[in-house]
Amino acid sequence: MYRETDMKTAVRGLYGEDYISWEQVANDIESMYIRGANDIGRMSAYALHIFASNYEGKPENFVHELEQTASSLFHTRPTAVSLENALLFVLNSIDPVTPVEKMRESVLSSVVEFFNYATSSQDMVARLASELIEDGAIIHTHCNSTAVVRALIGASNEGKNITVHSTESRPRYQGRITARQLAGAGIPVKMMVDSAARLYMDEVDVVLVGADTITYRGELYNKIGTHQIALAARDCGIPLYTLAETFKFSPRSKAGEHTLIELRDSGEVAKVEDFAGVEILNPSFDHTPPELVRGIVTEGGIVSPENVSKVIDEKYGNMRTDYFY
Ligand code: RI2
């Protein structure tokens, strides 16, 4: 578990960087140097740790400037609710009528608490998901979910002989990261272009994917291409599970708030100058309906899509969640 005193060391160990400003963290999240829903949650919280540690402004401005900083971080990647929930966790930790030093301490301690919670919940999700994987299974995964990679390596380390199909996940090719990570752990991997998923789905026993946001009605927002893989899985009668720590559940979606799908720069897809007159679309995520999701593996166990609302009500019922709207 991390302590307040070793947060900087922890972050250096995870990302190889010494972050001296919250803006540096925001830039690295936006550029996807820091990526993955769990990581961007932890690091957006850590950005508030840097803000609070360095704050030298007027005491009466602390809350406003903290909220402004959180809002800037919120807009770096709008789809993964892990980022928003991390910021909400910290913002809800302060009592604005207490002295600024007390509020600063609340921010610092809540960041450490969130960091530890995000770490331990990913451990549990990976462990529970590895139990879904049978010896001899072929598993399809998409993009690069740390929770999924850890579950697969865990199953392999338990002696299960598995093979993984990994779709490379254009345009940023996070599925290639997955392929290298699993091959490096000695797991047989077959990597393919995204559009090959259906052709090989007949060989697959189970699909495991990560999650960026799970909505109140159990809809899954994940890397672009996930919905098509879910349709292919249903076509073949194969279950799809998503691995999602509960800070990837969206309290805002209870009010029917639509989850924004991040549209990234067209230049990630192709050289724009080579396609005069062509609109190049680059949505980073899509949304998979709950009926295509067999279960959501959380740190508290497997949740069915229809029960997500209960988890959100229990977890977020007493939190203020309207800071950014
Ligand atoms: P973990 C990633 O998004 C993928 O969509 C992945 O499924 C999800 O975050 C969850 O990742 P991006 O950051 O939290 O690559 O399981 O855009 O690592």
Tab-separated table of C-alpha atoms and ligand atoms in Angstrom:
chain	number	residue	atom	x	y	z
A	1	MET	CA	0.000	0.000	0.000
A	2	TYR	CA	1.191	3.513	-0.752
A	3	ARG	CA	1.772	6.109	1.924
A	4	GLU	CA	1.618	9.905	1.609
A	5	THR	CA	5.389	10.111	1.870
A	6	ASP	CA	6.100	7.770	-1.028
A	7	MET	CA	3.567	8.906	-3.611
A	8	LYS	CA	6.266	10.567	-5.734
A	9	THR	CA	8.351	7.362	-5.639
A	10	ALA	CA	5.276	5.285	-6.495
A	11	VAL	CA	4.457	7.442	-9.516
A	12	ARG	CA	8.092	7.406	-10.668
A	13	GLY	CA	8.039	3.621	-10.400
A	14	LEU	CA	4.825	3.341	-12.409
A	15	TYR	CA	5.449	5.933	-15.113
A	16	GLY	CA	9.167	6.665	-14.976
A	17	GLU	CA	8.430	10.363	-14.549
A	18	ASP	CA	8.835	12.933	-11.773
A	19	TYR	CA	5.767	15.123	-12.221
A	20	ILE	CA	6.291	18.633	-10.799
A	21	SER	CA	3.080	20.204	-12.085
A	22	TRP	CA	-0.509	19.032	-12.431
A	23	GLU	CA	-0.487	20.427	-15.983
A	24	GLN	CA	2.255	17.928	-16.897
A	25	VAL	CA	0.017	15.085	-15.741
A	26	ALA	CA	-2.944	16.519	-17.659
A	27	ASN	CA	-0.875	16.739	-20.837
A	28	ASP	CA	0.333	13.137	-20.485
A	29	ILE	CA	-3.207	11.892	-19.965
A	30	GLU	CA	-4.475	13.837	-22.989
A	31	SER	CA	-1.620	12.583	-25.208
A	32	MET	CA	-2.248	9.016	-23.924
A	33	TYR	CA	1.281	8.686	-22.591
A	34	ILE	CA	-0.657	7.853	-19.453
A	35	ARG	CA	-3.518	5.602	-20.574
A	36	GLY	CA	-5.804	2.862	-19.357
A	37	ALA	CA	-8.898	3.682	-17.333
A	38	ASN	CA	-7.416	2.660	-13.987
A	39	ASP	CA	-4.184	4.559	-14.612
A	40	ILE	CA	-5.847	7.757	-15.760
A	41	GLY	CA	-8.026	7.618	-12.657
A	42	ARG	CA	-5.087	7.255	-10.306
A	43	MET	CA	-3.027	9.881	-12.097
A	44	SER	CA	-5.808	12.464	-12.299
A	45	ALA	CA	-6.114	12.100	-8.524
A	46	TYR	CA	-2.342	12.424	-8.234
A	47	ALA	CA	-2.499	15.652	-10.257
A	48	LEU	CA	-4.694	17.089	-7.484
A	49	HIS	CA	-2.084	15.882	-4.986
A	50	ILE	CA	0.515	17.986	-6.812
A	51	PHE	CA	-1.875	20.967	-6.927
A	52	ALA	CA	-2.567	20.814	-3.190
A	53	SER	CA	1.087	20.218	-2.275
A	54	ASN	CA	2.202	23.243	-4.293
A	55	TYR	CA	-0.719	25.595	-3.520
A	56	GLU	CA	0.518	28.983	-2.296
A	57	GLY	CA	-2.476	31.098	-3.220
A	58	LYS	CA	-4.952	32.872	-0.954
A	59	PRO	CA	-6.679	30.499	1.486
A	60	GLU	CA	-10.090	31.786	0.415
A	61	ASN	CA	-9.346	30.788	-3.191
A	62	PHE	CA	-8.229	27.201	-2.483
A	63	VAL	CA	-11.567	25.482	-3.112
A	64	HIS	CA	-12.286	27.442	-6.287
A	65	GLU	CA	-8.818	26.818	-7.729
A	66	LEU	CA	-8.948	23.139	-6.774
A	67	GLU	CA	-12.286	22.787	-8.570
A	68	GLN	CA	-10.935	24.667	-11.602
A	69	THR	CA	-7.940	22.316	-11.728
A	70	ALA	CA	-10.218	19.286	-11.436
A	71	SER	CA	-12.363	20.623	-14.264
A	72	SER	CA	-9.300	21.008	-16.520
A	73	LEU	CA	-8.285	17.431	-15.745
A	74	PHE	CA	-11.844	16.224	-16.349
A	75	HIS	CA	-11.751	17.519	-19.925
A	76	THR	CA	-8.546	15.713	-20.879
A	77	ARG	CA	-10.357	12.428	-21.672
A	78	PRO	CA	-14.153	12.687	-21.443
A	79	THR	CA	-15.237	9.033	-21.828
A	80	ALA	CA	-13.515	7.067	-19.055
A	81	VAL	CA	-15.564	7.847	-15.952
A	82	SER	CA	-12.689	6.506	-13.819
A	83	LEU	CA	-11.043	9.904	-14.304
A	84	GLU	CA	-14.184	11.800	-13.252
A	85	ASN	CA	-14.822	9.514	-10.274
A	86	ALA	CA	-11.239	9.911	-9.061
A	87	LEU	CA	-11.656	13.687	-9.101
A	88	LEU	CA	-15.059	13.424	-7.387
A	89	PHE	CA	-13.580	11.209	-4.677
A	90	VAL	CA	-11.020	13.900	-3.843
A	91	LEU	CA	-13.388	16.852	-4.143
A	92	ASN	CA	-15.901	15.151	-1.855
A	93	SER	CA	-13.192	14.649	0.762
A	94	ILE	CA	-12.862	18.329	1.673
A	95	ASP	CA	-14.979	20.396	4.031
A	96	PRO	CA	-14.902	23.911	2.530
A	97	VAL	CA	-15.541	25.600	5.881
A	98	THR	CA	-12.339	24.213	7.423
A	99	PRO	CA	-8.967	26.033	7.341
A	100	VAL	CA	-6.951	25.717	4.138
A	101	GLU	CA	-4.311	23.530	5.807
A	102	LYS	CA	-7.004	21.073	6.856
A	103	MET	CA	-8.404	21.052	3.319
A	104	ARG	CA	-4.923	20.514	1.892
A	105	GLU	CA	-4.428	17.538	4.198
A	106	SER	CA	-7.822	16.143	3.168
A	107	VAL	CA	-6.839	16.324	-0.487
A	108	LEU	CA	-3.474	14.659	0.082
A	109	SER	CA	-4.889	11.837	2.201
A	110	SER	CA	-7.851	11.211	-0.108
A	111	VAL	CA	-5.511	10.923	-3.103
A	112	VAL	CA	-3.444	8.300	-1.298
A	113	GLU	CA	-6.655	6.510	-0.310
A	114	PHE	CA	-7.922	6.514	-3.902
A	115	PHE	CA	-4.543	5.413	-5.261
A	116	ASN	CA	-4.505	2.439	-2.880
A	117	TYR	CA	-8.134	1.615	-3.551
A	118	ALA	CA	-7.591	1.685	-7.325
A	119	THR	CA	-4.562	-0.569	-6.938
A	120	SER	CA	-6.200	-3.111	-4.637
A	121	SER	CA	-9.460	-3.212	-6.602
A	122	GLN	CA	-7.558	-3.985	-9.799
A	123	ASP	CA	-5.770	-6.802	-7.944
A	124	MET	CA	-9.121	-8.289	-6.924
A	125	VAL	CA	-10.746	-7.862	-10.341
A	126	ALA	CA	-7.827	-9.638	-12.003
A	127	ARG	CA	-7.975	-12.451	-9.454
A	128	LEU	CA	-11.723	-12.992	-9.786
A	129	ALA	CA	-11.542	-12.834	-13.585
A	130	SER	CA	-8.732	-15.399	-13.728
A	131	GLU	CA	-11.150	-17.854	-12.088
A	132	LEU	CA	-13.433	-17.516	-15.132
A	133	ILE	CA	-10.654	-18.848	-17.350
A	134	GLU	CA	-10.577	-22.623	-17.758
A	135	ASP	CA	-7.537	-24.746	-18.547
A	136	GLY	CA	-7.181	-25.068	-22.331
A	137	ALA	CA	-9.335	-21.992	-23.020
A	138	ILE	CA	-8.954	-19.612	-25.940
A	139	ILE	CA	-9.699	-16.049	-24.857
A	140	HIS	CA	-10.300	-13.057	-27.106
A	141	THR	CA	-9.404	-9.615	-25.839
A	142	HIS	CA	-9.312	-6.135	-27.363
A	143	CYS	CA	-7.168	-3.072	-26.746
A	144	ASN	CA	-5.003	-3.074	-23.616
A	145	SER	CA	-6.731	-3.470	-20.294
A	146	THR	CA	-4.316	-3.911	-17.418
A	147	ALA	CA	-6.992	-5.751	-15.474
A	148	VAL	CA	-7.488	-8.210	-18.336
A	149	VAL	CA	-3.758	-8.709	-18.920
A	150	ARG	CA	-3.245	-9.406	-15.213
A	151	ALA	CA	-6.157	-11.868	-15.182
A	152	LEU	CA	-4.721	-13.752	-18.164
A	153	ILE	CA	-1.213	-13.870	-16.718
A	154	GLY	CA	-2.692	-14.957	-13.385
A	155	ALA	CA	-4.532	-17.847	-15.024
A	156	SER	CA	-1.379	-18.882	-16.871
A	157	ASN	CA	0.714	-18.690	-13.702
A	158	GLU	CA	-1.822	-20.988	-12.031
A	159	GLY	CA	-0.860	-23.594	-14.657
A	160	LYS	CA	-3.788	-23.114	-17.038
A	161	ASN	CA	-2.789	-23.629	-20.661
A	162	ILE	CA	-4.463	-20.741	-22.459
A	163	THR	CA	-4.205	-19.068	-25.844
A	164	VAL	CA	-5.157	-15.445	-26.371
A	165	HIS	CA	-6.493	-13.761	-29.484
A	166	SER	CA	-5.690	-10.053	-29.443
A	167	THR	CA	-7.151	-7.536	-31.889
A	168	GLU	CA	-4.532	-4.866	-32.465
A	169	SER	CA	-6.985	-1.971	-31.897
A	170	ARG	CA	-6.389	0.697	-34.489
A	171	PRO	CA	-5.481	3.508	-34.619
A	172	ARG	CA	-3.298	3.580	-31.514
A	173	TYR	CA	-2.659	-0.206	-31.546
A	174	GLN	CA	-3.045	-0.846	-27.824
A	175	GLY	CA	-3.800	-4.487	-28.694
A	176	ARG	CA	-0.178	-4.799	-29.746
A	177	ILE	CA	0.848	-3.829	-26.219
A	178	THR	CA	-1.369	-6.638	-24.932
A	179	ALA	CA	0.171	-9.134	-27.376
A	180	ARG	CA	3.704	-8.237	-26.317
A	181	GLN	CA	2.854	-8.280	-22.591
A	182	LEU	CA	1.232	-11.723	-22.795
A	183	ALA	CA	3.899	-13.210	-25.080
A	184	GLY	CA	6.486	-11.852	-22.657
A	185	ALA	CA	4.734	-13.837	-19.938
A	186	GLY	CA	5.006	-17.005	-22.047
A	187	ILE	CA	1.357	-17.081	-23.154
A	188	PRO	CA	0.649	-18.118	-26.783
A	189	VAL	CA	-0.887	-15.102	-28.514
A	190	LYS	CA	-2.486	-14.690	-31.921
A	191	MET	CA	-2.681	-11.021	-32.890
A	192	MET	CA	-4.948	-9.910	-35.714
A	193	VAL	CA	-6.397	-6.855	-37.395
A	194	ASP	CA	-9.623	-5.679	-35.796
A	195	SER	CA	-11.783	-6.798	-38.720
A	196	ALA	CA	-10.541	-10.397	-38.391
A	197	ALA	CA	-12.262	-10.838	-35.008
A	198	ARG	CA	-15.409	-12.539	-36.330
A	199	LEU	CA	-13.487	-14.939	-38.593
A	200	TYR	CA	-11.636	-16.460	-35.617
A	201	MET	CA	-14.384	-16.058	-33.007
A	202	ASP	CA	-15.626	-19.608	-33.656
A	203	GLU	CA	-12.420	-20.859	-31.993
A	204	VAL	CA	-12.897	-18.728	-28.865
A	205	ASP	CA	-14.313	-19.845	-25.487
A	206	VAL	CA	-14.717	-16.480	-23.758
A	207	VAL	CA	-14.197	-12.796	-24.484
A	208	LEU	CA	-12.625	-10.633	-21.773
A	209	VAL	CA	-12.385	-6.868	-22.242
A	210	GLY	CA	-11.700	-3.886	-20.035
A	211	ALA	CA	-14.041	-0.977	-19.412
A	212	ASP	CA	-13.870	2.775	-19.443
A	213	THR	CA	-17.408	3.436	-18.267
A	214	ILE	CA	-20.318	1.270	-17.169
A	215	THR	CA	-23.600	3.177	-17.192
A	216	TYR	CA	-26.560	2.998	-14.808
A	217	ARG	CA	-28.408	0.666	-17.214
A	218	GLY	CA	-25.365	-1.578	-17.644
A	219	GLU	CA	-24.089	-0.282	-20.974
A	220	LEU	CA	-20.356	-0.782	-21.572
A	221	TYR	CA	-18.199	2.033	-22.947
A	222	ASN	CA	-14.873	0.624	-24.052
A	223	LYS	CA	-12.296	0.922	-26.825
A	224	ILE	CA	-13.708	1.369	-30.317
A	225	GLY	CA	-14.395	-2.034	-31.856
A	226	THR	CA	-15.681	-3.623	-28.636
A	227	HIS	CA	-19.307	-3.560	-29.798
A	228	GLN	CA	-18.446	-5.414	-33.004
A	229	ILE	CA	-16.535	-8.019	-31.010
A	230	ALA	CA	-19.535	-8.394	-28.692
A	231	LEU	CA	-21.795	-8.963	-31.706
A	232	ALA	CA	-19.368	-11.553	-33.059
A	233	ALA	CA	-19.320	-13.284	-29.671
A	234	ARG	CA	-23.118	-13.411	-29.528
A	235	ASP	CA	-23.160	-14.713	-33.098
A	236	CYS	CA	-21.017	-17.644	-31.905
A	237	GLY	CA	-22.803	-18.131	-28.565
A	238	ILE	CA	-19.722	-17.048	-26.611
A	239	PRO	CA	-19.924	-15.095	-23.290
A	240	LEU	CA	-18.339	-11.648	-23.038
A	241	TYR	CA	-17.237	-10.385	-19.616
A	242	THR	CA	-15.904	-6.925	-18.901
A	243	LEU	CA	-13.482	-6.272	-16.069
A	244	ALA	CA	-14.392	-3.057	-14.294
A	245	GLU	CA	-13.434	-1.758	-10.888
A	246	THR	CA	-16.528	-0.004	-9.545
A	247	PHE	CA	-14.988	3.437	-9.926
A	248	LYS	CA	-15.641	2.818	-13.619
A	249	PHE	CA	-19.382	2.876	-12.885
A	250	SER	CA	-20.992	6.174	-13.862
A	251	PRO	CA	-23.145	7.936	-11.235
A	252	ARG	CA	-23.932	10.732	-13.683
A	253	SER	CA	-25.584	8.277	-16.081
A	254	LYS	CA	-28.372	7.734	-13.506
A	255	ALA	CA	-29.801	11.088	-14.559
A	256	GLY	CA	-29.711	9.926	-18.150
A	257	GLU	CA	-26.605	12.025	-18.833
A	258	HIS	CA	-25.148	10.759	-22.094
A	259	THR	CA	-21.555	9.478	-21.894
A	260	LEU	CA	-19.486	11.458	-24.380
A	261	ILE	CA	-17.471	9.416	-26.880
A	262	GLU	CA	-14.040	11.006	-27.265
A	263	LEU	CA	-13.220	11.978	-30.853
A	264	ARG	CA	-9.483	12.121	-31.274
A	265	ASP	CA	-7.336	13.770	-33.931
A	266	SER	CA	-7.881	12.440	-37.480
A	267	GLY	CA	-4.130	12.341	-37.907
A	268	GLU	CA	-4.056	9.258	-35.660
A	269	VAL	CA	-5.971	7.382	-38.395
A	270	ALA	CA	-4.287	8.593	-41.604
A	271	LYS	CA	-2.250	11.408	-43.126
A	272	VAL	CA	-5.012	13.986	-43.564
A	273	GLU	CA	-3.216	15.643	-46.474
A	274	ASP	CA	-3.502	12.399	-48.461
A	275	PHE	CA	-7.314	12.456	-48.219
A	276	ALA	CA	-8.468	15.816	-49.590
A	277	GLY	CA	-12.228	16.128	-49.292
A	278	VAL	CA	-12.481	13.126	-46.943
A	279	GLU	CA	-13.775	13.427	-43.344
A	280	ILE	CA	-11.692	11.008	-41.271
A	281	LEU	CA	-13.544	9.809	-38.168
A	282	ASN	CA	-11.569	8.775	-35.080
A	283	PRO	CA	-13.915	7.853	-32.219
A	284	SER	CA	-11.840	6.373	-29.383
A	285	PHE	CA	-14.675	4.345	-27.811
A	286	ASP	CA	-18.017	2.748	-28.582
A	287	HIS	CA	-20.870	1.516	-26.405
A	288	THR	CA	-22.024	-2.071	-26.097
A	289	PRO	CA	-25.616	-2.722	-24.972
A	290	PRO	CA	-26.102	-4.628	-21.682
A	291	GLU	CA	-27.697	-7.629	-23.412
A	292	LEU	CA	-24.324	-8.408	-25.018
A	293	VAL	CA	-22.501	-8.418	-21.669
A	294	ARG	CA	-22.674	-11.673	-19.650
A	295	GLY	CA	-21.200	-10.101	-16.525
A	296	ILE	CA	-19.117	-7.294	-15.080
A	297	VAL	CA	-16.204	-8.522	-12.970
A	298	THR	CA	-15.752	-6.047	-10.128
A	299	GLU	CA	-13.678	-6.077	-6.928
A	300	GLY	CA	-16.846	-7.123	-5.130
A	301	GLY	CA	-17.722	-10.011	-7.426
A	302	ILE	CA	-19.498	-10.461	-10.748
A	303	VAL	CA	-22.324	-7.967	-11.286
A	304	SER	CA	-25.002	-8.514	-13.914
A	305	PRO	CA	-25.729	-5.478	-16.124
A	306	GLU	CA	-29.226	-5.157	-14.632
A	307	ASN	CA	-27.746	-4.835	-11.142
A	308	VAL	CA	-25.309	-2.020	-11.960
A	309	SER	CA	-27.880	0.534	-10.828
A	310	LYS	CA	-27.893	-0.945	-7.321
A	311	VAL	CA	-24.093	-0.719	-7.119
A	312	ILE	CA	-24.117	2.896	-8.283
A	313	ASP	CA	-26.851	3.856	-5.817
A	314	GLU	CA	-24.947	2.229	-2.946
A	315	LYS	CA	-21.532	3.584	-3.898
A	316	TYR	CA	-22.373	7.110	-4.989
A	317	GLY	CA	-25.696	7.822	-3.317
A	318	ASN	CA	-24.185	10.259	-0.786
A	319	MET	CA	-21.631	11.895	-3.057
A	320	ARG	CA	-21.929	15.252	-4.774
A	321	THR	CA	-21.409	14.411	-8.467
A	322	ASP	CA	-22.344	17.637	-10.259
A	323	TYR	CA	-19.032	19.490	-10.139
A	324	PHE	CA	-18.480	19.324	-13.885
A	325	TYR	CA	-22.006	19.887	-15.194
B	1	RI2	P1	-7.691	-0.743	-17.615
B	1	RI2	C1	-8.369	1.713	-22.281
B	1	RI2	O1	-8.594	2.950	-22.930
B	1	RI2	C2	-9.127	0.614	-22.999
B	1	RI2	O2	-10.406	1.049	-23.480
B	1	RI2	C3	-9.259	-0.394	-21.865
B	1	RI2	O3	-10.241	-1.390	-22.140
B	1	RI2	C4	-9.679	0.520	-20.740
B	1	RI2	O4	-8.882	1.714	-20.923
B	1	RI2	C5	-9.505	-0.074	-19.359
B	1	RI2	O5	-8.165	-0.208	-19.089
B	1	RI2	P2	-7.330	3.835	-23.489
B	1	RI2	O6	-6.764	4.526	-22.266
B	1	RI2	O7	-8.207	0.218	-16.563
B	1	RI2	O8	-6.365	2.893	-24.135
B	1	RI2	O9	-8.275	-2.119	-17.433
B	1	RI2	O10	-7.960	4.810	-24.471
B	1	RI2	O11	-6.178	-0.730	-17.751
